[in-house]
Short mmCIF file of C-alpha atoms and ligand atoms in Angstrom, two decimals:
data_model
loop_
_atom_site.label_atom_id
_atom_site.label_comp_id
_atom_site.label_asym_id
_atom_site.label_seq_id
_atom_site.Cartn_x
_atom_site.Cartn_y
_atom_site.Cartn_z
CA UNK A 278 -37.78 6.94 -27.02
CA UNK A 279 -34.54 6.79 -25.25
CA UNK A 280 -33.80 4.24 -22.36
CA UNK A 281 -32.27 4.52 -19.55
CA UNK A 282 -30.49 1.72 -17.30
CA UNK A 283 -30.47 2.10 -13.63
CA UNK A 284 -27.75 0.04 -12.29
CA UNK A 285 -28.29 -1.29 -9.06
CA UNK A 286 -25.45 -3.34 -6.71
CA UNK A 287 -27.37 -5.30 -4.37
CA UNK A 288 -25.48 -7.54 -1.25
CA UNK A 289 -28.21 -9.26 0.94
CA UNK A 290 -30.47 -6.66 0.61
CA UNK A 291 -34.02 -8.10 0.79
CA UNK A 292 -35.41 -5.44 3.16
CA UNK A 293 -34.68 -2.28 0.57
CA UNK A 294 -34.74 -3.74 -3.28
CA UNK A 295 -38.84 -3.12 -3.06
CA UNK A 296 -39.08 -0.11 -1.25
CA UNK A 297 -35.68 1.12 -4.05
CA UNK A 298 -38.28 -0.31 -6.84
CA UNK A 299 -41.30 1.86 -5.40
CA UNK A 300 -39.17 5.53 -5.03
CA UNK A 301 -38.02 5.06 -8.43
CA UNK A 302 -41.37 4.62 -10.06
CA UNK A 303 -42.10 7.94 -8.34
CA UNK A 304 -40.06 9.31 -11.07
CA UNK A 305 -42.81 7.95 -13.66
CA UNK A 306 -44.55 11.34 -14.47
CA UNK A 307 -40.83 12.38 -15.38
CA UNK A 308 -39.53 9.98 -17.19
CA UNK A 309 -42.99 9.85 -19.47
CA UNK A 310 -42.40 13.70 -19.91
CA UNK A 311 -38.78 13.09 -21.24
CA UNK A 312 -40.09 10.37 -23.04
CA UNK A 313 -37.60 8.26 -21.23
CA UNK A 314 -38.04 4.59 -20.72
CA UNK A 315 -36.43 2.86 -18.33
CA UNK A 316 -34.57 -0.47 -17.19
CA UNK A 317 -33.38 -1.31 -13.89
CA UNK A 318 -30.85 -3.89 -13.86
CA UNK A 319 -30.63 -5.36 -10.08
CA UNK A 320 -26.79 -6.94 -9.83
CA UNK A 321 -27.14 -9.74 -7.28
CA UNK A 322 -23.55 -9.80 -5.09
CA UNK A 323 -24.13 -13.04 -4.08
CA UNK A 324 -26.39 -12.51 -1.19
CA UNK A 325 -27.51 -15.06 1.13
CA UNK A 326 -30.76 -13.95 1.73
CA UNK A 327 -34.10 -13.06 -0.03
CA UNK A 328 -32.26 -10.46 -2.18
CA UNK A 329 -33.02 -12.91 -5.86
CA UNK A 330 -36.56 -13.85 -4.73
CA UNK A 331 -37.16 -10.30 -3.89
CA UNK A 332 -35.81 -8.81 -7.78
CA UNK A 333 -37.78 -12.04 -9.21
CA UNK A 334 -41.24 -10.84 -7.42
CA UNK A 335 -40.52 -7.43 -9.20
CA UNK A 336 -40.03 -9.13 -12.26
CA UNK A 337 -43.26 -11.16 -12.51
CA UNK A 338 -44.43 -7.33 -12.08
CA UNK A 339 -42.69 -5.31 -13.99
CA UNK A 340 -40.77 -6.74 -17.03
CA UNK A 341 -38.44 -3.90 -17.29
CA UNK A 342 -36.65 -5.15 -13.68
CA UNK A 343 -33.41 -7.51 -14.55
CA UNK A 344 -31.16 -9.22 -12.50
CA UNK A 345 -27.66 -10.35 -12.94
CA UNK A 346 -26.72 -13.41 -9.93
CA UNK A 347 -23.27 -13.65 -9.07
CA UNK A 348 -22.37 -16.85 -8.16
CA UNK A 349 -20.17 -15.74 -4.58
CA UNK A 350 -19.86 -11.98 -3.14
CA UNK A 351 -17.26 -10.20 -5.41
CA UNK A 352 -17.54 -7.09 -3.97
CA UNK A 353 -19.74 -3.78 -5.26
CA UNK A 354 -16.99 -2.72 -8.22
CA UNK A 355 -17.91 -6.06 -9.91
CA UNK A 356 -21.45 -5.20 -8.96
CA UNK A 357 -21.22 -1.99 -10.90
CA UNK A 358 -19.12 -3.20 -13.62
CA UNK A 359 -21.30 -6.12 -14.78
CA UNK A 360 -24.13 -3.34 -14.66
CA UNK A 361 -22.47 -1.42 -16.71
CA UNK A 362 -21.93 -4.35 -19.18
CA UNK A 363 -25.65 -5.09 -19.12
CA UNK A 364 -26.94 -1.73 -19.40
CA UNK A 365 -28.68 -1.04 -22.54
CA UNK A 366 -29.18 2.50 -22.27
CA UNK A 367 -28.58 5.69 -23.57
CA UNK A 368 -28.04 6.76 -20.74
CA UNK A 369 -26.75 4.92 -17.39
CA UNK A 370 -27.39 5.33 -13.62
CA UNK A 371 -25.73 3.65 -11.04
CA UNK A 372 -27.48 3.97 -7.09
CA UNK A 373 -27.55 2.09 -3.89
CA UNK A 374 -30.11 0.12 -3.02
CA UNK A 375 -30.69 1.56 0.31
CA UNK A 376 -32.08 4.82 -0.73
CA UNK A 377 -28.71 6.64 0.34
CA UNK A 378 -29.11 7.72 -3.32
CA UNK A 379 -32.49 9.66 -3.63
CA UNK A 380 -34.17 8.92 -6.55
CA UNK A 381 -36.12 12.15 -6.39
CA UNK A 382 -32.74 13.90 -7.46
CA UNK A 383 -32.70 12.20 -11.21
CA UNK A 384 -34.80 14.84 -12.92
CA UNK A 385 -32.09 17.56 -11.59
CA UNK A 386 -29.55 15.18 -12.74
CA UNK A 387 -30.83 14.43 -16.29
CA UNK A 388 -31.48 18.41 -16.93
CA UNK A 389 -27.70 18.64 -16.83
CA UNK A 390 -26.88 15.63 -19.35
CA UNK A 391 -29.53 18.03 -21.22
CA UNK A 392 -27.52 20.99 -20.89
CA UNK A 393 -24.72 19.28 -22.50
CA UNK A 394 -22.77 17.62 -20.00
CA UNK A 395 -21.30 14.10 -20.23
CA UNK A 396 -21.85 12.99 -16.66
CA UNK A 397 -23.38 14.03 -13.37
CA UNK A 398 -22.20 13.17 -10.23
CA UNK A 399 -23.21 13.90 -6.58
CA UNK A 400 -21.25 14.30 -3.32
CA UNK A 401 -22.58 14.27 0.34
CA UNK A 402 -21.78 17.22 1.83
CA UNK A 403 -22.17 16.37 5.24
CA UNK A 404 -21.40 13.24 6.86
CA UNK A 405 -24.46 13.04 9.46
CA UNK A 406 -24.90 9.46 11.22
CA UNK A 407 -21.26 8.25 10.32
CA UNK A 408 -19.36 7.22 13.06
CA UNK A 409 -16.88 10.07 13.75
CA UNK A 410 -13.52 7.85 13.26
CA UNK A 411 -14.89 6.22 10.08
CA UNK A 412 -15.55 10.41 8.52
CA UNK A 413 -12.15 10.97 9.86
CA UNK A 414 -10.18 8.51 8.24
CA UNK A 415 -12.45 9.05 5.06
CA UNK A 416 -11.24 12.88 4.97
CA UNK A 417 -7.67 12.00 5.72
CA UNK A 418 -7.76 9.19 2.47
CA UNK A 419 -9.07 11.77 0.83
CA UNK A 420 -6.63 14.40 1.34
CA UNK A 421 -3.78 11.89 1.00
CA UNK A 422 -5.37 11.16 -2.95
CA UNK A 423 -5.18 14.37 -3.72
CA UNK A 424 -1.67 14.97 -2.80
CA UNK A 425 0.12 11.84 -4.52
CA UNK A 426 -2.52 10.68 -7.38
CA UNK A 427 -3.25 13.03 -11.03
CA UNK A 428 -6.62 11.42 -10.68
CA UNK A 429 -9.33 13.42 -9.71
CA UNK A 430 -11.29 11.61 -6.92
CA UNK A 431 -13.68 14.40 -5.15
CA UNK A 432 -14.27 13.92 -0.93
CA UNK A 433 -18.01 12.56 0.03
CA UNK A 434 -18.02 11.34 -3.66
CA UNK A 435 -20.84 8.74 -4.31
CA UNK A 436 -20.85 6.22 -6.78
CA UNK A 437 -24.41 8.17 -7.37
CA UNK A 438 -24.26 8.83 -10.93
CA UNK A 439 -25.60 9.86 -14.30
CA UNK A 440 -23.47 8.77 -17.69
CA UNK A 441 -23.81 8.93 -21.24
CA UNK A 442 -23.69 5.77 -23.17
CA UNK A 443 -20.15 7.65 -24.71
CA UNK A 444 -18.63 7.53 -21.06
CA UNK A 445 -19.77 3.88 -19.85
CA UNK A 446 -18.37 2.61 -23.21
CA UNK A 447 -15.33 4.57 -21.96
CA UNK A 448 -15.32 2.73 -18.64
CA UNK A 449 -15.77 -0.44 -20.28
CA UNK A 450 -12.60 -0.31 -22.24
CA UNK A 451 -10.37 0.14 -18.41
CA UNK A 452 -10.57 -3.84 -17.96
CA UNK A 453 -8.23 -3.85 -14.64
CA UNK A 454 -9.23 -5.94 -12.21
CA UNK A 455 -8.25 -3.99 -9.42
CA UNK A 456 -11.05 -1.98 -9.68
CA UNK A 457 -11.54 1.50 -8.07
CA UNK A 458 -14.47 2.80 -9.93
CA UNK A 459 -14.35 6.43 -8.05
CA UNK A 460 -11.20 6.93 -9.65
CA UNK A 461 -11.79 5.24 -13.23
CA UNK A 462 -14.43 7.46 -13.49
CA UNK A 463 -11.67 10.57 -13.26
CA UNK A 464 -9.41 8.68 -15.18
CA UNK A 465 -11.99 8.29 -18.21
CA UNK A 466 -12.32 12.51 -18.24
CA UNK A 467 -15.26 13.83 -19.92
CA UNK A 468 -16.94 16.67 -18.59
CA UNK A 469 -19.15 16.46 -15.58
CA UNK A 470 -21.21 18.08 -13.50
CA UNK A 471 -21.56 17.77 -9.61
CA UNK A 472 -24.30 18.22 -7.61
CA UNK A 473 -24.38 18.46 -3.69
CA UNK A 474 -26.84 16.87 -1.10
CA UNK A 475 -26.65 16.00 2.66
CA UNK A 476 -25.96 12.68 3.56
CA UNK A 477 -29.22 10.48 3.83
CA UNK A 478 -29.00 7.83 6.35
CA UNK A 479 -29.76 4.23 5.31
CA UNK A 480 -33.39 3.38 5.34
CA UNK A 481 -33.46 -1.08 6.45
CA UNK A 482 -30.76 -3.72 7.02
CA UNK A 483 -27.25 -2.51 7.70
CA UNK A 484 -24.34 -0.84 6.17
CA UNK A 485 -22.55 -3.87 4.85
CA UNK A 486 -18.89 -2.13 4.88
CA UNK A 487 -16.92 -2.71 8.13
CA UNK A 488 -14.20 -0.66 9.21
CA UNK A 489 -11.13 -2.64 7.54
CA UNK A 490 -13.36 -3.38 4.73
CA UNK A 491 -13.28 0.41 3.94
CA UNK A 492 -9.56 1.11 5.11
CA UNK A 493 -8.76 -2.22 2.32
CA UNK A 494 -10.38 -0.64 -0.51
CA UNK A 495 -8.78 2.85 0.59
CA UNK A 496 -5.40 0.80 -0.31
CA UNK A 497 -6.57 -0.29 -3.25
CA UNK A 498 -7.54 3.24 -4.44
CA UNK A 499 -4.48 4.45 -3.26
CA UNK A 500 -2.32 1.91 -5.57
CA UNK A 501 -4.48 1.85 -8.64
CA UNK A 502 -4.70 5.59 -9.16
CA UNK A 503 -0.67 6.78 -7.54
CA UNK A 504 3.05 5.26 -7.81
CA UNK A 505 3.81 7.52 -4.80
CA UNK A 506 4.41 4.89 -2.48
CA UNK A 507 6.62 3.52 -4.73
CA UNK A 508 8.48 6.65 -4.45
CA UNK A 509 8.55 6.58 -0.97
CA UNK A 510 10.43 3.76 -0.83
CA UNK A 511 13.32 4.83 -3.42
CA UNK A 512 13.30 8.80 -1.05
CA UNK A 513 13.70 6.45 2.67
CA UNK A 514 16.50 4.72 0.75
CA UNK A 515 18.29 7.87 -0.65
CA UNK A 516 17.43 9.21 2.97
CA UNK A 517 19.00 6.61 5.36
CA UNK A 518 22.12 6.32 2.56
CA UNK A 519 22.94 10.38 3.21
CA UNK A 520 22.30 9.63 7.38
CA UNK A 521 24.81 7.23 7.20
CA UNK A 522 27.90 8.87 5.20
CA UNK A 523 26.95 11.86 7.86
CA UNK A 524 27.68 9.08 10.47
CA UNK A 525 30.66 7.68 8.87
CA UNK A 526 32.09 11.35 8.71
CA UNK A 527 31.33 11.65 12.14
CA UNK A 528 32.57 8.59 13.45
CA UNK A 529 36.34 9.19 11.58
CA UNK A 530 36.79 12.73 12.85
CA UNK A 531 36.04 11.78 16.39
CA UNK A 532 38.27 8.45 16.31
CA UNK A 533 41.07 10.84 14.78
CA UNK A 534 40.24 14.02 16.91
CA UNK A 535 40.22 12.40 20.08
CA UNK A 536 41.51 8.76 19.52
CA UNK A 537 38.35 7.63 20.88
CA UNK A 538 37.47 4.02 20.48
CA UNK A 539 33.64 3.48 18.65
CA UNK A 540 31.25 2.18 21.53
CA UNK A 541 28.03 1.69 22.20
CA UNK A 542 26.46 -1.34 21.00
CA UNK A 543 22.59 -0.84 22.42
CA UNK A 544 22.91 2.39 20.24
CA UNK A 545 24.13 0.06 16.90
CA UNK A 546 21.17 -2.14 18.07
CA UNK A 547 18.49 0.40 17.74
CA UNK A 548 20.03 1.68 14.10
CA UNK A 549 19.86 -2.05 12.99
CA UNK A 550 16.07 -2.28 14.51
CA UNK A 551 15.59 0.99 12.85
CA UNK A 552 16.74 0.36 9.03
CA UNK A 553 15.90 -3.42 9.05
CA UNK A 554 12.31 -2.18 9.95
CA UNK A 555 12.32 0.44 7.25
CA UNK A 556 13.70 -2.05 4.55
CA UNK A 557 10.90 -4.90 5.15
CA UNK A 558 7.73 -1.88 5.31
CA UNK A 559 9.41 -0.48 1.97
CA UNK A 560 9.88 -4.29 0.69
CA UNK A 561 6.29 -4.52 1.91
CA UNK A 562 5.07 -1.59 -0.33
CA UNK A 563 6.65 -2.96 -3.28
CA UNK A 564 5.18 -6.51 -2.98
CA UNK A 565 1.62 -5.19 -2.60
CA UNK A 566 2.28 -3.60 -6.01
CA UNK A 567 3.44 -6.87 -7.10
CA UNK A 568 0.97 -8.62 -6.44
CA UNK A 569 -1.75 -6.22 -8.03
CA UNK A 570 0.93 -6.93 -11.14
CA UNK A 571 0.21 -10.75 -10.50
CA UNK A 572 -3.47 -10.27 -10.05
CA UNK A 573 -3.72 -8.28 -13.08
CA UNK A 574 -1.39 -10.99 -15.13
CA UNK A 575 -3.71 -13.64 -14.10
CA UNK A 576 -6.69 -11.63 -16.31
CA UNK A 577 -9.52 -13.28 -14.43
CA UNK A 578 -13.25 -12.53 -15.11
CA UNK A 579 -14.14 -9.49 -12.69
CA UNK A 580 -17.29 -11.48 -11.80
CA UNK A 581 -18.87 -15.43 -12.35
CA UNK A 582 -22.42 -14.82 -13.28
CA UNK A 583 -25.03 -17.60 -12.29
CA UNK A 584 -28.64 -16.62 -13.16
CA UNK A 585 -29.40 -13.75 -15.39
CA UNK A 586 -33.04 -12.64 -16.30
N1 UDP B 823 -22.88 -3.74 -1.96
C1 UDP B 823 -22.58 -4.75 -2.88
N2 UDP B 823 -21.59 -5.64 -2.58
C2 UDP B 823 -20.86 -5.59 -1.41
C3 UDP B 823 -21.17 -4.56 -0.50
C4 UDP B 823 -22.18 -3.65 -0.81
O1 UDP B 823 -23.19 -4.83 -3.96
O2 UDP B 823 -19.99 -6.44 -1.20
C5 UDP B 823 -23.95 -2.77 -2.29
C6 UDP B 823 -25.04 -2.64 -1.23
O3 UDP B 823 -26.04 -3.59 -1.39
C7 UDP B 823 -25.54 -1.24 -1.47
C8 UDP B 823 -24.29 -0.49 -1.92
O4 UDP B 823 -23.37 -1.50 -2.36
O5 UDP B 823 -26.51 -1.15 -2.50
C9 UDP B 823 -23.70 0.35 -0.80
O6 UDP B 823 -23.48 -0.45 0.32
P1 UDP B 823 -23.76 0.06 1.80
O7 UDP B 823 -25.03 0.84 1.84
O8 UDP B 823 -23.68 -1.11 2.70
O9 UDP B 823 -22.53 1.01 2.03
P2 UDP B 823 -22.50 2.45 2.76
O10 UDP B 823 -23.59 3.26 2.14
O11 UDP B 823 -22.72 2.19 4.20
O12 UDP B 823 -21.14 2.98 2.45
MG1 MG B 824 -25.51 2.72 2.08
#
């Protein structure tokens, strides 16, 4: 028999980890068919509610149901990763709690791992029930990825998806703290399959990613998988160097043309404004890089773990 590990991020969840538990059991008569057995590993984010009594009711139940504890939120990439530390299987699965992730789609998923491929992945193809702005920005990030990073990272990707033990192992070995899983998962290669479905609104509780939560980790995909801002900064330089020997050119053929003394300070004003501004946002960029750099230097555990079962 072959296991497989269902990873499974939980952040004060209480309302969905049973009702997750009961839709995946649904997929019994399949995995008994496959001869699959099965572990679900429940990571615990540090929730404040009910979320550990909750997993430890499913556990009196059903032995195969872990739990990892963090000991403090440390965000759903830690989630994930110390899943994918746990996870005994031959194969791996990582979902959301909430059901955004139908379980029903796992046999679908698994005949592809079957048919020889290394990993499946799925991506919403709508984006029904999302506030407008938040699909808008999502698209634009997006689009913006694909421009300046190598890295594959696919639009209405989810982090809904199947593995062989080969490619966790492979995501095991990328030990960055900084972690941007959507993009690892490119970075790692390996040949995968992707399915589509239409987005499934969350079941219970609430979403538990705000607005600037979301446009945060955007940044952080942004500078873990692409230099380009870096870049940016060097092109503004080379940029406002070439304005000004145009200027200086300028300024010397008038003066000599017509004599004409250099005035206008309010204009010299605005310049100043203008480059002073560009030099601090391009200073900016490069000390957000730094102190990823610093973060990374420091080589502290992605997550404190405080009750495992
Ligand atoms: N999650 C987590 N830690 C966090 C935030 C979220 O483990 O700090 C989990 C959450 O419990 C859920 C999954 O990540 O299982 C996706 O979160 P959510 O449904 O709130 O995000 P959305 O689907 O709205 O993007
Ligand atoms: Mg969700």
């Amino acid at each position: 028999m072959k296991l497989l590990s269902v990873i499974v991020p939980c952040y004060n969840e209480e309302e969905t980890v049973a009702d997750f538990y009961a839709e995946l059991i649904k997929n019994k008569p399949f995995f008994e068919e496959k001869e699959l057995d099965y572990e679900i590993i429940y990571i615990d984010d540090g929730s404040k509610d009910g979320t550990v009594a909750e997993i430890k009711k499913l556990h009196e139940r059903d032995e195969r149901v872990h739990m990892v504890s963090f000991s403090r939120n440390f965000g759903k990439e830690a989630a994930m990763y110390a899943g994918f530390e746990q996870a005994k299987g031959e194969y791996v699965v990582t979902m959301d709690v909430d059901l955004q992730d139908p379980p029903s789609l796992l046999p679908e998923m698994f005949s592809h791992i079957e048919a020889g491929y290394d990993s499946v992945a799925t991506r919403r193809v709508s984006r029904k029930g999302e506030p407008p702005i938040r699909s808008f920005f999502a698209r634009l990030f997006y689009r913006l990825m694909h421009k300046i990073s190598k890295t594959e990272i696919v639009d209405g990707a989810r982090d809904y998806r199947l593995m062989t033990r080969q490619m966790v192992d492979a995501i095991l070995s990328v030990k960055e703290y900084n972690r941007f899983t959507k993009g690892i998962y490119g970075w790692v290669g390996f040949r995968t399959k992707w399915l589509e479905f239409e987005n499934v609104e969350r079941k219970k509780g609430e979403t538990k990613w705000s607005f600037w939560k979301l446009f945060a980790y955007s940044l952080e995909g942004i500078m873990a998988f692409s230099t380009a801002p870096l870049a940016f900064a060097s092109i503004m330089g080379i940029l406002f160097c070439a304005l000004a020997f145009v200027m200086i050119i300028v300024i010397i053929v008038k003066t000599l043309a017509f004599g004409d003394p250099t005035s206008g300070w309010p204009s010299m004003i605005c310049i100043l404004c203008l480059i002073s501004g560009v030099q601090l946002f391009c200073m900016g960029i490069i000390g957000q890089y730094l102190a990823k750099a610093y973060m990374e230097v420091k080589e502290r555990p992605i997550y404190i773990c405080k009750e495992k079962i």
